PDB file of C-alpha atoms in Angstrom:
ATOM      1  CA  MET Y  25      20.968   1.486 -17.210  1.00  0.00           C
ATOM      2  CA  ARG Y  26      18.638   1.177 -14.281  1.00  0.00           C
ATOM      3  CA  ASP Y  27      19.209  -1.537 -11.668  1.00  0.00           C
ATOM      4  CA  GLU Y  28      16.067  -1.120  -9.558  1.00  0.00           C
ATOM      5  CA  GLY Y  29      14.764  -4.559 -10.550  1.00  0.00           C
ATOM      6  CA  ALA Y  30      18.047  -6.159  -9.537  1.00  0.00           C
ATOM      7  CA  SER Y  31      18.003  -4.163  -6.291  1.00  0.00           C
ATOM      8  CA  LEU Y  32      14.552  -5.549  -5.436  1.00  0.00           C
ATOM      9  CA  ASN Y  33      15.759  -9.112  -6.005  1.00  0.00           C
ATOM     10  CA  ILE Y  34      18.826  -8.473  -3.842  1.00  0.00           C
ATOM     11  CA  ALA Y  35      16.612  -7.012  -1.104  1.00  0.00           C
ATOM     12  CA  GLU Y  36      14.413 -10.126  -1.173  1.00  0.00           C
ATOM     13  CA  ARG Y  37      17.485 -12.336  -0.820  1.00  0.00           C
ATOM     14  CA  TYR Y  38      18.711 -10.298   2.162  1.00  0.00           C
ATOM     15  CA  LEU Y  39      15.290 -10.530   3.821  1.00  0.00           C
ATOM     16  CA  THR Y  40      15.285 -14.296   3.285  1.00  0.00           C
ATOM     17  CA  GLU Y  41      18.697 -14.525   4.972  1.00  0.00           C
ATOM     18  CA  LEU Y  42      17.519 -12.383   7.907  1.00  0.00           C
ATOM     19  CA  ASP Y  43      14.523 -14.710   8.244  1.00  0.00           C
ATOM     20  CA  LYS Y  44      16.850 -17.731   8.437  1.00  0.00           C
ATOM     21  CA  MET Y  45      18.855 -15.939  11.134  1.00  0.00           C
ATOM     22  CA  GLY Y  46      15.704 -15.391  13.192  1.00  0.00           C
ATOM     23  CA  MET Y  47      15.905 -11.610  13.051  1.00  0.00           C
ATOM     24  CA  ILE Y  48      12.708 -11.093  11.049  1.00  0.00           C
ATOM     25  CA  GLU Y  49       9.629 -13.091  10.055  1.00  0.00           C
ATOM     26  CA  VAL Y  50       8.620 -13.078   6.378  1.00  0.00           C
ATOM     27  CA  GLU Y  51       5.364 -14.035   4.704  1.00  0.00           C
ATOM     28  CA  GLU Y  52       5.380 -15.034   1.048  1.00  0.00           C
ATOM     29  CA  GLU Y  53       2.631 -14.149  -1.431  1.00  0.00           C
ATOM     30  CA  ASP Y  54      -0.030 -16.860  -1.762  1.00  0.00           C
ATOM     31  CA  VAL Y  55       0.017 -16.150  -5.492  1.00  0.00           C
ATOM     32  CA  PRO Y  56       3.278 -14.425  -6.522  1.00  0.00           C
ATOM     33  CA  THR Y  57       2.822 -11.004  -8.130  1.00  0.00           C
ATOM     34  CA  ALA Y  58       5.581  -8.588  -9.043  1.00  0.00           C
ATOM     35  CA  THR Y  59       7.256  -9.510  -5.766  1.00  0.00           C
ATOM     36  CA  ARG Y  60       7.764 -12.850  -4.005  1.00  0.00           C
ATOM     37  CA  LEU Y  61       7.504 -11.634  -0.415  1.00  0.00           C
ATOM     38  CA  LYS Y  62       4.162 -10.427   0.877  1.00  0.00           C
ATOM     39  CA  SER Y  63       5.317  -8.857   4.124  1.00  0.00           C
ATOM     40  CA  CYS Y  64       8.008  -8.985   6.773  1.00  0.00           C
ATOM     41  CA  ARG Y  65       8.027  -8.173  10.441  1.00  0.00           C
ATOM     42  CA  ILE Y  66      10.762  -7.845  13.045  1.00  0.00           C
ATOM     43  CA  HIS Y  67      11.053 -11.027  15.100  1.00  0.00           C
ATOM     44  CA  LYS Y  68       9.545 -10.885  18.594  1.00  0.00           C
ATOM     45  CA  MET Y  69      12.935 -11.073  20.301  1.00  0.00           C
ATOM     46  CA  MET Y  70      14.280  -8.226  18.176  1.00  0.00           C
ATOM     47  CA  ARG Y  71      11.203  -6.165  19.046  1.00  0.00           C
ATOM     48  CA  LEU Y  72      11.822  -6.729  22.741  1.00  0.00           C
ATOM     49  CA  LEU Y  73      15.376  -5.555  22.258  1.00  0.00           C
ATOM     50  CA  SER Y  74      14.140  -2.441  20.448  1.00  0.00           C
ATOM     51  CA  ILE Y  75      11.668  -1.696  23.220  1.00  0.00           C
ATOM     52  CA  SER Y  76      14.455  -1.999  25.784  1.00  0.00           C
ATOM     53  CA  MET Y  77      16.351   0.643  23.787  1.00  0.00           C
ATOM     54  CA  GLU Y  78      13.248   2.869  24.001  1.00  0.00           C
ATOM     55  CA  ILE Y  79      12.848   3.506  20.286  1.00  0.00           C
ATOM     56  CA  THR Y  80      10.030   1.076  19.413  1.00  0.00           C
ATOM     57  CA  ALA Y  81       6.658   0.204  20.934  1.00  0.00           C
ATOM     58  CA  ILE Y  82       4.431  -2.774  20.150  1.00  0.00           C
ATOM     59  CA  VAL Y  83       0.896  -1.998  21.314  1.00  0.00           C
ATOM     60  CA  PRO Y  84      -1.920  -4.611  21.369  1.00  0.00           C
ATOM     61  CA  VAL Y  85      -5.312  -3.018  20.751  1.00  0.00           C
ATOM     62  CA  SER Y  86      -6.913  -5.453  23.201  1.00  0.00           C
ATOM     63  CA  ARG Y  87      -5.601  -3.284  26.061  1.00  0.00           C
ATOM     64  CA  LYS Y  88      -6.911   0.097  24.994  1.00  0.00           C
ATOM     65  CA  ALA Y  89      -6.393   2.218  28.098  1.00  0.00           C
ATOM     66  CA  ARG Y  90      -2.926   0.819  28.763  1.00  0.00           C
ATOM     67  CA  ALA Y  91      -2.033   1.230  25.094  1.00  0.00           C
ATOM     68  CA  ILE Y  92      -2.925   4.904  24.973  1.00  0.00           C
ATOM     69  CA  ASP Y  93      -1.124   5.478  28.269  1.00  0.00           C
ATOM     70  CA  LEU Y  94       2.008   3.817  26.881  1.00  0.00           C
ATOM     71  CA  ILE Y  95       1.903   5.972  23.748  1.00  0.00           C
ATOM     72  CA  THR Y  96       1.401   9.283  25.565  1.00  0.00           C
ATOM     73  CA  LYS Y  97       4.213   8.562  28.041  1.00  0.00           C
ATOM     74  CA  ASN Y  98       6.773   7.639  25.371  1.00  0.00           C
ATOM     75  CA  LYS Y  99       6.941  10.689  23.144  1.00  0.00           C
ATOM     76  CA  HIS Y 100      10.465   9.810  21.986  1.00  0.00           C
ATOM     77  CA  LEU Y 101       9.282   6.771  19.985  1.00  0.00           C
ATOM     78  CA  HIS Y 102      10.733   6.214  16.514  1.00  0.00           C
ATOM     79  CA  SER Y 103       8.524   3.219  15.634  1.00  0.00           C
ATOM     80  CA  LEU Y 104       4.988   2.400  16.737  1.00  0.00           C
ATOM     81  CA  HIS Y 105       3.265  -0.891  15.874  1.00  0.00           C
ATOM     82  CA  ILE Y 106      -0.402  -1.139  16.862  1.00  0.00           C
ATOM     83  CA  LEU Y 107      -1.704  -4.632  16.203  1.00  0.00           C
ATOM     84  CA  ASP Y 108      -4.357  -7.172  17.037  1.00  0.00           C
ATOM     85  CA  PRO Y 109      -2.615  -9.991  18.953  1.00  0.00           C
ATOM     86  CA  HIS Y 110      -5.454 -12.382  18.031  1.00  0.00           C
ATOM     87  CA  LYS Y 111      -5.338 -11.740  14.276  1.00  0.00           C
ATOM     88  CA  GLN Y 112      -4.949 -15.440  13.481  1.00  0.00           C
ATOM     89  CA  GLN Y 113      -8.152 -16.305  15.354  1.00  0.00           C
ATOM     90  CA  VAL Y 114     -11.740 -16.011  14.158  1.00  0.00           C
ATOM     91  CA  ARG Y 115     -12.884 -13.058  16.231  1.00  0.00           C
ATOM     92  CA  GLN Y 116     -13.806  -9.412  15.976  1.00  0.00           C
ATOM     93  CA  PRO Y 117     -10.774  -7.213  15.210  1.00  0.00           C
ATOM     94  CA  GLY Y 118      -9.591  -4.872  17.944  1.00  0.00           C
ATOM     95  CA  LYS Y 119     -10.753  -1.248  18.015  1.00  0.00           C
ATOM     96  CA  ILE Y 120      -8.444   1.580  18.990  1.00  0.00           C
ATOM     97  CA  LEU Y 121      -9.271   4.654  21.025  1.00  0.00           C
ATOM     98  CA  PRO Y 122      -8.424   8.080  19.549  1.00  0.00           C
ATOM     99  CA  PHE Y 123      -5.037   9.523  20.456  1.00  0.00           C
ATOM    100  CA  ASP Y 124      -3.061  12.565  19.359  1.00  0.00           C
ATOM    101  CA  VAL Y 125      -0.219  11.214  17.249  1.00  0.00           C
ATOM    102  CA  GLU Y 126       1.204  14.731  16.874  1.00  0.00           C
ATOM    103  CA  GLU Y 127       2.814  14.280  20.296  1.00  0.00           C
ATOM    104  CA  LEU Y 128       5.134  11.627  18.822  1.00  0.00           C
ATOM    105  CA  LYS Y 129       7.310  14.143  17.021  1.00  0.00           C
ATOM    106  CA  LEU Y 130      10.201  11.729  16.334  1.00  0.00           C
ATOM    107  CA  LEU Y 131       8.025   8.990  14.851  1.00  0.00           C
ATOM    108  CA  ARG Y 132       9.405   7.467  11.641  1.00  0.00           C
ATOM    109  CA  LEU Y 133       7.242   4.342  11.369  1.00  0.00           C
ATOM    110  CA  LEU Y 134       3.536   3.930  12.174  1.00  0.00           C
ATOM    111  CA  ASP Y 135       2.128   0.468  11.575  1.00  0.00           C
ATOM    112  CA  PHE Y 136      -1.519  -0.528  12.144  1.00  0.00           C
ATOM    113  CA  ASP Y 137      -2.139  -4.259  11.686  1.00  0.00           C
ATOM    114  CA  ARG Y 138      -5.734  -5.574  11.649  1.00  0.00           C
ATOM    115  CA  VAL Y 139      -7.014  -2.642  13.662  1.00  0.00           C
ATOM    116  CA  ASP Y 140     -10.709  -1.748  13.462  1.00  0.00           C
ATOM    117  CA  PHE Y 141     -11.200   1.920  12.530  1.00  0.00           C
ATOM    118  CA  ARG Y 142     -14.892   1.583  11.780  1.00  0.00           C
ATOM    119  CA  SER Y 143     -17.298   4.007  13.437  1.00  0.00           C
ATOM    120  CA  TYR Y 144     -18.428   3.103  16.908  1.00  0.00           C
ATOM    121  CA  ASP Y 145     -21.879   4.255  15.853  1.00  0.00           C
ATOM    122  CA  ASP Y 146     -22.859   2.533  12.606  1.00  0.00           C
ATOM    123  CA  LYS Y 147     -25.628   5.122  12.132  1.00  0.00           C
ATOM    124  CA  LEU Y 148     -23.202   8.037  11.762  1.00  0.00           C
ATOM    125  CA  PRO Y 149     -23.853  10.119   8.625  1.00  0.00           C
ATOM    126  CA  GLY Y 150     -21.299  10.064   5.832  1.00  0.00           C
ATOM    127  CA  ASP Y 151     -19.536  13.317   6.795  1.00  0.00           C
ATOM    128  CA  ASP Y 152     -18.937  12.044  10.338  1.00  0.00           C
ATOM    129  CA  GLN Y 153     -17.637   8.734   9.032  1.00  0.00           C
ATOM    130  CA  LYS Y 154     -15.110  10.631   6.934  1.00  0.00           C
ATOM    131  CA  GLN Y 155     -13.651  12.018  10.162  1.00  0.00           C
ATOM    132  CA  ASN Y 156     -13.463   8.686  11.978  1.00  0.00           C
ATOM    133  CA  ILE Y 157      -9.840   7.835  11.236  1.00  0.00           C
ATOM    134  CA  GLY Y 158      -9.006  11.521  11.436  1.00  0.00           C
ATOM    135  CA  LEU Y 159      -9.939  11.434  15.132  1.00  0.00           C
ATOM    136  CA  VAL Y 160      -7.542   8.573  15.724  1.00  0.00           C
ATOM    137  CA  LEU Y 161      -4.720  10.162  13.748  1.00  0.00           C
ATOM    138  CA  GLN Y 162      -4.899  13.808  14.736  1.00  0.00           C
ATOM    139  CA  GLY Y 163      -1.729  15.623  13.794  1.00  0.00           C
ATOM    140  CA  LEU Y 164      -0.423  13.011  11.357  1.00  0.00           C
ATOM    141  CA  SER Y 165       0.583  15.689   8.850  1.00  0.00           C
ATOM    142  CA  LYS Y 166       2.796  17.292  11.529  1.00  0.00           C
ATOM    143  CA  LEU Y 167       5.104  14.256  11.755  1.00  0.00           C
ATOM    144  CA  VAL Y 168       7.936  15.571   9.597  1.00  0.00           C
ATOM    145  CA  HIS Y 169      10.088  12.457  10.155  1.00  0.00           C
ATOM    146  CA  LEU Y 170       7.391   9.897   9.269  1.00  0.00           C
ATOM    147  CA  LYS Y 171       8.495   7.702   6.362  1.00  0.00           C
ATOM    148  CA  TYR Y 172       6.353   4.555   6.770  1.00  0.00           C
ATOM    149  CA  LEU Y 173       2.585   4.326   7.302  1.00  0.00           C
ATOM    150  CA  SER Y 174       0.590   1.106   7.014  1.00  0.00           C
ATOM    151  CA  PHE Y 175      -3.091   0.156   7.368  1.00  0.00           C
ATOM    152  CA  LYS Y 176      -2.513  -3.397   6.178  1.00  0.00           C
ATOM    153  CA  ARG Y 177      -5.390  -5.789   6.950  1.00  0.00           C
ATOM    154  CA  CYS Y 178      -7.230  -3.018   8.825  1.00  0.00           C
ATOM    155  CA  PHE Y 179     -10.991  -2.485   8.850  1.00  0.00           C
ATOM    156  CA  LEU Y 180     -12.172   0.920   7.665  1.00  0.00           C
ATOM    157  CA  ASP Y 181     -15.336   2.824   7.053  1.00  0.00           C
ATOM    158  CA  LYS Y 182     -15.775   3.719   3.419  1.00  0.00           C
ATOM    159  CA  TYR Y 183     -13.949   7.050   3.817  1.00  0.00           C
ATOM    160  CA  LEU Y 184     -10.222   7.324   4.546  1.00  0.00           C
ATOM    161  CA  SER Y 185      -9.183  10.746   5.876  1.00  0.00           C
ATOM    162  CA  LEU Y 186      -5.555  10.821   4.814  1.00  0.00           C
ATOM    163  CA  PRO Y 187      -3.641  14.105   5.168  1.00  0.00           C
ATOM    164  CA  ILE Y 188      -0.624  15.184   3.140  1.00  0.00           C
ATOM    165  CA  ILE Y 189       2.475  13.710   4.803  1.00  0.00           C
ATOM    166  CA  THR Y 190       5.396  15.498   3.205  1.00  0.00           C
ATOM    167  CA  ASN Y 191       8.261  13.060   3.774  1.00  0.00           C
ATOM    168  CA  LEU Y 192       6.333   9.782   3.565  1.00  0.00           C
ATOM    169  CA  GLN Y 193       8.145   7.151   1.487  1.00  0.00           C
ATOM    170  CA  ILE Y 194       6.083   3.986   2.069  1.00  0.00           C
ATOM    171  CA  LEU Y 195       2.281   3.898   2.257  1.00  0.00           C
ATOM    172  CA  ASP Y 196       0.370   0.625   2.553  1.00  0.00           C
ATOM    173  CA  LEU Y 197      -3.406   0.911   2.087  1.00  0.00           C
ATOM    174  CA  ARG Y 198      -4.073  -2.795   1.503  1.00  0.00           C
ATOM    175  CA  VAL Y 199      -6.917  -3.041   3.992  1.00  0.00           C
ATOM    176  CA  ASP Y 200      -8.785  -6.231   4.872  1.00  0.00           C
ATOM    177  CA  ASP Y 201     -10.445  -8.012   1.932  1.00  0.00           C
ATOM    178  CA  SER Y 202     -13.837  -7.652   3.635  1.00  0.00           C
ATOM    179  CA  VAL Y 203     -13.679  -3.884   2.973  1.00  0.00           C
ATOM    180  CA  ASN Y 204     -15.499  -3.652  -0.352  1.00  0.00           C
ATOM    181  CA  GLU Y 205     -14.248  -0.216  -1.352  1.00  0.00           C
ATOM    182  CA  VAL Y 206     -12.234   2.656   0.075  1.00  0.00           C
ATOM    183  CA  ILE Y 207     -12.872   6.290  -0.849  1.00  0.00           C
ATOM    184  CA  LEU Y 208      -9.564   8.172  -0.937  1.00  0.00           C
ATOM    185  CA  PRO Y 209      -8.807  11.875  -0.822  1.00  0.00           C
ATOM    186  CA  ASN Y 210      -7.069  12.917  -4.035  1.00  0.00           C
ATOM    187  CA  VAL Y 211      -3.855  14.047  -2.320  1.00  0.00           C
ATOM    188  CA  LEU Y 212      -1.358  11.238  -2.955  1.00  0.00           C
ATOM    189  CA  TRP Y 213       0.219  13.085  -5.892  1.00  0.00           C
ATOM    190  CA  LYS Y 214       1.363  15.786  -3.461  1.00  0.00           C
ATOM    191  CA  MET Y 215       3.518  13.277  -1.530  1.00  0.00           C
ATOM    192  CA  ARG Y 216       6.351  13.497  -4.017  1.00  0.00           C
ATOM    193  CA  ARG Y 217       8.922  11.607  -1.948  1.00  0.00           C
ATOM    194  CA  MET Y 218       6.855   8.424  -2.024  1.00  0.00           C
ATOM    195  CA  LYS Y 219       8.833   5.364  -3.124  1.00  0.00           C
ATOM    196  CA  HIS Y 220       6.467   2.459  -2.437  1.00  0.00           C
ATOM    197  CA  LEU Y 221       2.689   2.797  -2.768  1.00  0.00           C
ATOM    198  CA  TYR Y 222       0.240  -0.047  -2.131  1.00  0.00           C
ATOM    199  CA  LEU Y 223      -3.299   1.019  -2.989  1.00  0.00           C
ATOM    200  CA  PRO Y 224      -6.499  -0.710  -1.772  1.00  0.00           C
ATOM    201  CA  ARG Y 225      -7.907  -3.617  -3.763  1.00  0.00           C
ATOM    202  CA  MET Y 226     -10.920  -1.454  -4.709  1.00  0.00           C
ATOM    203  CA  PHE Y 227     -11.133   2.319  -4.349  1.00  0.00           C
ATOM    204  CA  GLN Y 228     -12.363   5.617  -5.778  1.00  0.00           C
ATOM    205  CA  THR Y 229     -11.903   9.288  -4.901  1.00  0.00           C
ATOM    206  CA  TYR Y 230     -14.221  11.556  -2.907  1.00  0.00           C
ATOM    207  CA  ASN Y 231     -15.419  13.468  -5.962  1.00  0.00           C
ATOM    208  CA  GLY Y 232     -15.331  10.560  -8.433  1.00  0.00           C
ATOM    209  CA  ASP Y 233     -12.365  11.944 -10.405  1.00  0.00           C
ATOM    210  CA  LYS Y 234      -9.465   9.689 -11.316  1.00  0.00           C
ATOM    211  CA  LEU Y 235      -6.806   9.339  -8.643  1.00  0.00           C
ATOM    212  CA  ARG Y 236      -3.886  11.638  -9.446  1.00  0.00           C
ATOM    213  CA  LEU Y 237      -0.417  10.083  -9.285  1.00  0.00           C
ATOM    214  CA  ASP Y 238       1.337  12.466 -11.669  1.00  0.00           C
ATOM    215  CA  GLY Y 239       4.639  13.884 -10.558  1.00  0.00           C
ATOM    216  CA  MET Y 240       5.491  10.970  -8.242  1.00  0.00           C
ATOM    217  CA  THR Y 241       8.923  10.731  -9.804  1.00  0.00           C
ATOM    218  CA  GLU Y 242      10.502   8.808  -6.902  1.00  0.00           C
ATOM    219  CA  LEU Y 243       7.986   5.943  -7.040  1.00  0.00           C
ATOM    220  CA  GLU Y 244       9.628   2.502  -7.326  1.00  0.00           C
ATOM    221  CA  THR Y 245       6.767   0.172  -6.365  1.00  0.00           C
ATOM    222  CA  LEU Y 246       3.100   0.596  -7.294  1.00  0.00           C
ATOM    223  CA  GLU Y 247       0.463  -2.003  -6.473  1.00  0.00           C
ATOM    224  CA  ASN Y 248      -3.258  -2.089  -7.357  1.00  0.00           C
ATOM    225  CA  PHE Y 249      -2.988   0.540 -10.082  1.00  0.00           C
ATOM    226  CA  ILE Y 250      -6.523   0.307 -11.528  1.00  0.00           C
ATOM    227  CA  THR Y 251      -6.933   2.001 -14.902  1.00  0.00           C
ATOM    228  CA  LYS Y 252     -10.650   2.569 -14.340  1.00  0.00           C
ATOM    229  CA  VAL Y 253      -9.882   4.966 -11.473  1.00  0.00           C
ATOM    230  CA  CYS Y 254      -6.270   5.959 -12.299  1.00  0.00           C
ATOM    231  CA  ASN Y 255      -4.878   7.825 -15.292  1.00  0.00           C
ATOM    232  CA  VAL Y 256      -2.468   5.647 -17.305  1.00  0.00           C
ATOM    233  CA  ALA Y 257      -0.683   8.796 -18.536  1.00  0.00           C
ATOM    234  CA  ASP Y 258       0.630   9.281 -14.990  1.00  0.00           C
ATOM    235  CA  LEU Y 259       2.890   6.249 -15.510  1.00  0.00           C
ATOM    236  CA  GLN Y 260       5.159   8.269 -17.783  1.00  0.00           C
ATOM    237  CA  THR Y 261       6.158  10.534 -14.881  1.00  0.00           C
ATOM    238  CA  MET Y 262       7.349   7.557 -12.778  1.00  0.00           C
ATOM    239  CA  ASN Y 263      10.898   7.357 -14.072  1.00  0.00           C
ATOM    240  CA  LYS Y 264      12.172   5.108 -11.276  1.00  0.00           C
ATOM    241  CA  LEU Y 265       9.345   2.559 -11.320  1.00  0.00           C
ATOM    242  CA  HIS Y 266      10.597  -1.036 -11.214  1.00  0.00           C
ATOM    243  CA  SER Y 267       7.595  -3.018  -9.920  1.00  0.00           C
ATOM    244  CA  VAL Y 268       3.938  -2.469 -10.809  1.00  0.00           C
ATOM    245  CA  ALA Y 269       0.795  -4.554 -10.357  1.00  0.00           C
ATOM    246  CA  MET Y 270      -2.137  -3.210 -12.358  1.00  0.00           C
ATOM    247  CA  LYS Y 271      -5.713  -3.999 -13.299  1.00  0.00           C
ATOM    248  CA  VAL Y 272      -6.909  -2.969 -16.777  1.00  0.00           C
ATOM    249  CA  ASP Y 273     -10.671  -2.817 -17.258  1.00  0.00           C
ATOM    250  CA  GLY Y 274     -11.153  -3.605 -20.932  1.00  0.00           C
ATOM    251  CA  TYR Y 275     -10.513  -0.116 -22.333  1.00  0.00           C
ATOM    252  CA  PHE Y 276      -8.432  -0.596 -25.494  1.00  0.00           C
ATOM    253  CA  PRO Y 277      -6.663   2.838 -25.518  1.00  0.00           C
ATOM    254  CA  ASP Y 278      -5.454   2.274 -21.923  1.00  0.00           C
ATOM    255  CA  LEU Y 279      -3.853  -1.048 -22.821  1.00  0.00           C
ATOM    256  CA  GLN Y 280      -2.348   0.513 -25.957  1.00  0.00           C
ATOM    257  CA  PHE Y 281      -0.761   3.262 -23.859  1.00  0.00           C
ATOM    258  CA  ILE Y 282       0.621   0.746 -21.354  1.00  0.00           C
ATOM    259  CA  ASN Y 283       2.094  -1.339 -24.174  1.00  0.00           C
ATOM    260  CA  GLN Y 284       3.812   1.669 -25.759  1.00  0.00           C
ATOM    261  CA  HIS Y 285       5.093   2.783 -22.368  1.00  0.00           C
ATOM    262  CA  LEU Y 286       6.659  -0.622 -21.692  1.00  0.00           C
ATOM    263  CA  LYS Y 287       8.403  -0.577 -25.071  1.00  0.00           C
ATOM    264  CA  LYS Y 288      10.551   2.395 -24.109  1.00  0.00           C
ATOM    265  CA  PRO Y 289      14.169   1.292 -23.496  1.00  0.00           C
ATOM    266  CA  SER Y 290      14.231   3.153 -20.178  1.00  0.00           C
ATOM    267  CA  ASN Y 291      11.386   0.946 -18.881  1.00  0.00           C
ATOM    268  CA  GLY Y 292      13.011  -2.410 -19.617  1.00  0.00           C
ATOM    269  CA  GLN Y 293      13.567  -3.198 -15.923  1.00  0.00           C
ATOM    270  CA  ILE Y 294       9.909  -2.842 -14.836  1.00  0.00           C
ATOM    271  CA  GLN Y 295       8.537  -6.051 -13.302  1.00  0.00           C
ATOM    272  CA  LEU Y 296       4.881  -6.248 -14.368  1.00  0.00           C
ATOM    273  CA  SER Y 297       1.865  -8.030 -12.950  1.00  0.00           C
ATOM    274  CA  ILE Y 298      -1.191  -7.310 -15.098  1.00  0.00           C
ATOM    275  CA  ASP Y 299      -4.820  -8.403 -14.738  1.00  0.00           C
ATOM    276  CA  ILE Y 300      -6.963  -7.573 -17.802  1.00  0.00           C
ATOM    277  CA  ARG Y 301     -10.742  -7.779 -17.390  1.00  0.00           C
ATOM    278  CA  ASN Y 302     -13.665  -7.459 -19.825  1.00  0.00           C
ATOM    279  CA  PHE Y 303     -11.345  -7.478 -22.823  1.00  0.00           C
ATOM    280  CA  ASP Y 304     -12.898  -8.961 -25.965  1.00  0.00           C
ATOM    281  CA  CYS Y 305     -10.606 -10.022 -28.814  1.00  0.00           C
ATOM    282  CA  PHE Y 306     -12.769 -10.130 -31.944  1.00  0.00           C
ATOM    283  CA  VAL Y 307     -10.350  -8.316 -34.258  1.00  0.00           C
ATOM    284  CA  ASP Y 308      -6.675  -8.826 -35.196  1.00  0.00           C
ATOM    285  CA  GLN Y 309      -5.672  -5.460 -33.731  1.00  0.00           C
ATOM    286  CA  ARG Y 310      -6.645  -6.622 -30.266  1.00  0.00           C
ATOM    287  CA  HIS Y 311      -4.976 -10.015 -30.709  1.00  0.00           C
ATOM    288  CA  SER Y 312      -1.776  -8.271 -31.777  1.00  0.00           C
ATOM    289  CA  LEU Y 313      -1.842  -5.979 -28.768  1.00  0.00           C
ATOM    290  CA  ILE Y 314      -2.128  -8.894 -26.333  1.00  0.00           C
ATOM    291  CA  ARG Y 315       0.782 -10.655 -28.076  1.00  0.00           C
ATOM    292  CA  GLU Y 316       2.931  -7.525 -27.790  1.00  0.00           C
ATOM    293  CA  VAL Y 317       2.232  -7.201 -24.065  1.00  0.00           C
ATOM    294  CA  LEU Y 318       3.157 -10.860 -23.563  1.00  0.00           C
ATOM    295  CA  GLU Y 319       6.440 -10.298 -25.396  1.00  0.00           C
ATOM    296  CA  TYR Y 320       7.542  -7.823 -22.740  1.00  0.00           C
ATOM    297  CA  LEU Y 321      10.348  -9.541 -20.802  1.00  0.00           C
ATOM    298  CA  GLY Y 322       9.325  -8.094 -17.438  1.00  0.00           C
ATOM    299  CA  VAL Y 323       5.909  -9.806 -17.279  1.00  0.00           C
ATOM    300  CA  ARG Y 324       5.751 -11.793 -14.040  1.00  0.00           C
ATOM    301  CA  ILE Y 325       1.983 -12.412 -13.852  1.00  0.00           C
ATOM    302  CA  PHE Y 326      -0.468 -12.162 -16.773  1.00  0.00           C
ATOM    303  CA  SER Y 327      -4.210 -12.710 -16.424  1.00  0.00           C
ATOM    304  CA  ILE Y 328      -6.947 -11.967 -18.965  1.00  0.00           C
ATOM    305  CA  GLU Y 329     -10.714 -12.359 -18.837  1.00  0.00           C
ATOM    306  CA  GLY Y 330     -12.939 -11.841 -21.864  1.00  0.00           C
ATOM    307  CA  HIS Y 331     -14.104 -13.342 -25.152  1.00  0.00           C
ATOM    308  CA  ILE Y 332     -11.417 -14.508 -27.548  1.00  0.00           C
ATOM    309  CA  ASN Y 333     -12.383 -15.344 -31.100  1.00  0.00           C
TER     310      ASN Y 333
END
């Protein structure tokens, strides 16, 4: 018996209690998916306490020179949050100057929140744009203790230069909704200790191949799994998966595979959010398949778009 689903619910209850105690701040999903909570952040007073203990730094991007100076002088940091303090206002997001993150050898958490990584020169050719974030994050692959990396609500060029980070467990690539598409390097499958993966809303790989996720046997949470650019067969290697949000683009064999996968007794605890697009139901076989998916007890959110006869 697997209890990952129950563990997620317990974790959400604990986070809710911590929110009531004023230790953290939580944000709930506008439209609930496989999880109820959208994000959580340490309360300001707790952050100040952490800073006083010299393990955490909160850096506003509006003070670029001071921010980089703070980072380079505190090489013992365990957690680094770089954020836009004006993110609730209608204004241009803050840009960040390049810095060598390799100097922060003890870093375990690196959190960018609504930071602008877009090229300073919009006329840069594609190859130079690919290196833009790489300049900011030089040495990221050398951080052997790094377990959490987030680009949530950030602004990117089309290309994301993401190195292999061996011990990474949580990766959040849910960039700002204004970013139409992100082009990812096909290296995520090599990060085999990953437990929680949040992919961009729209993405593809550099060479146009499907994004490889095979062998990610420790994965527990997977969001924005898009069958058009991901291989559904990779799901069968994720033995610990308990929460998945996926988009299925009308391809009947993909939905058949997903249905058969969910029927396995070992997958009974998976909490599923599924968005099916361009799926026409003109024959009984397709009607039956939709009914079978709906019968799965772990369905939290079900959405379908297409012609139903």
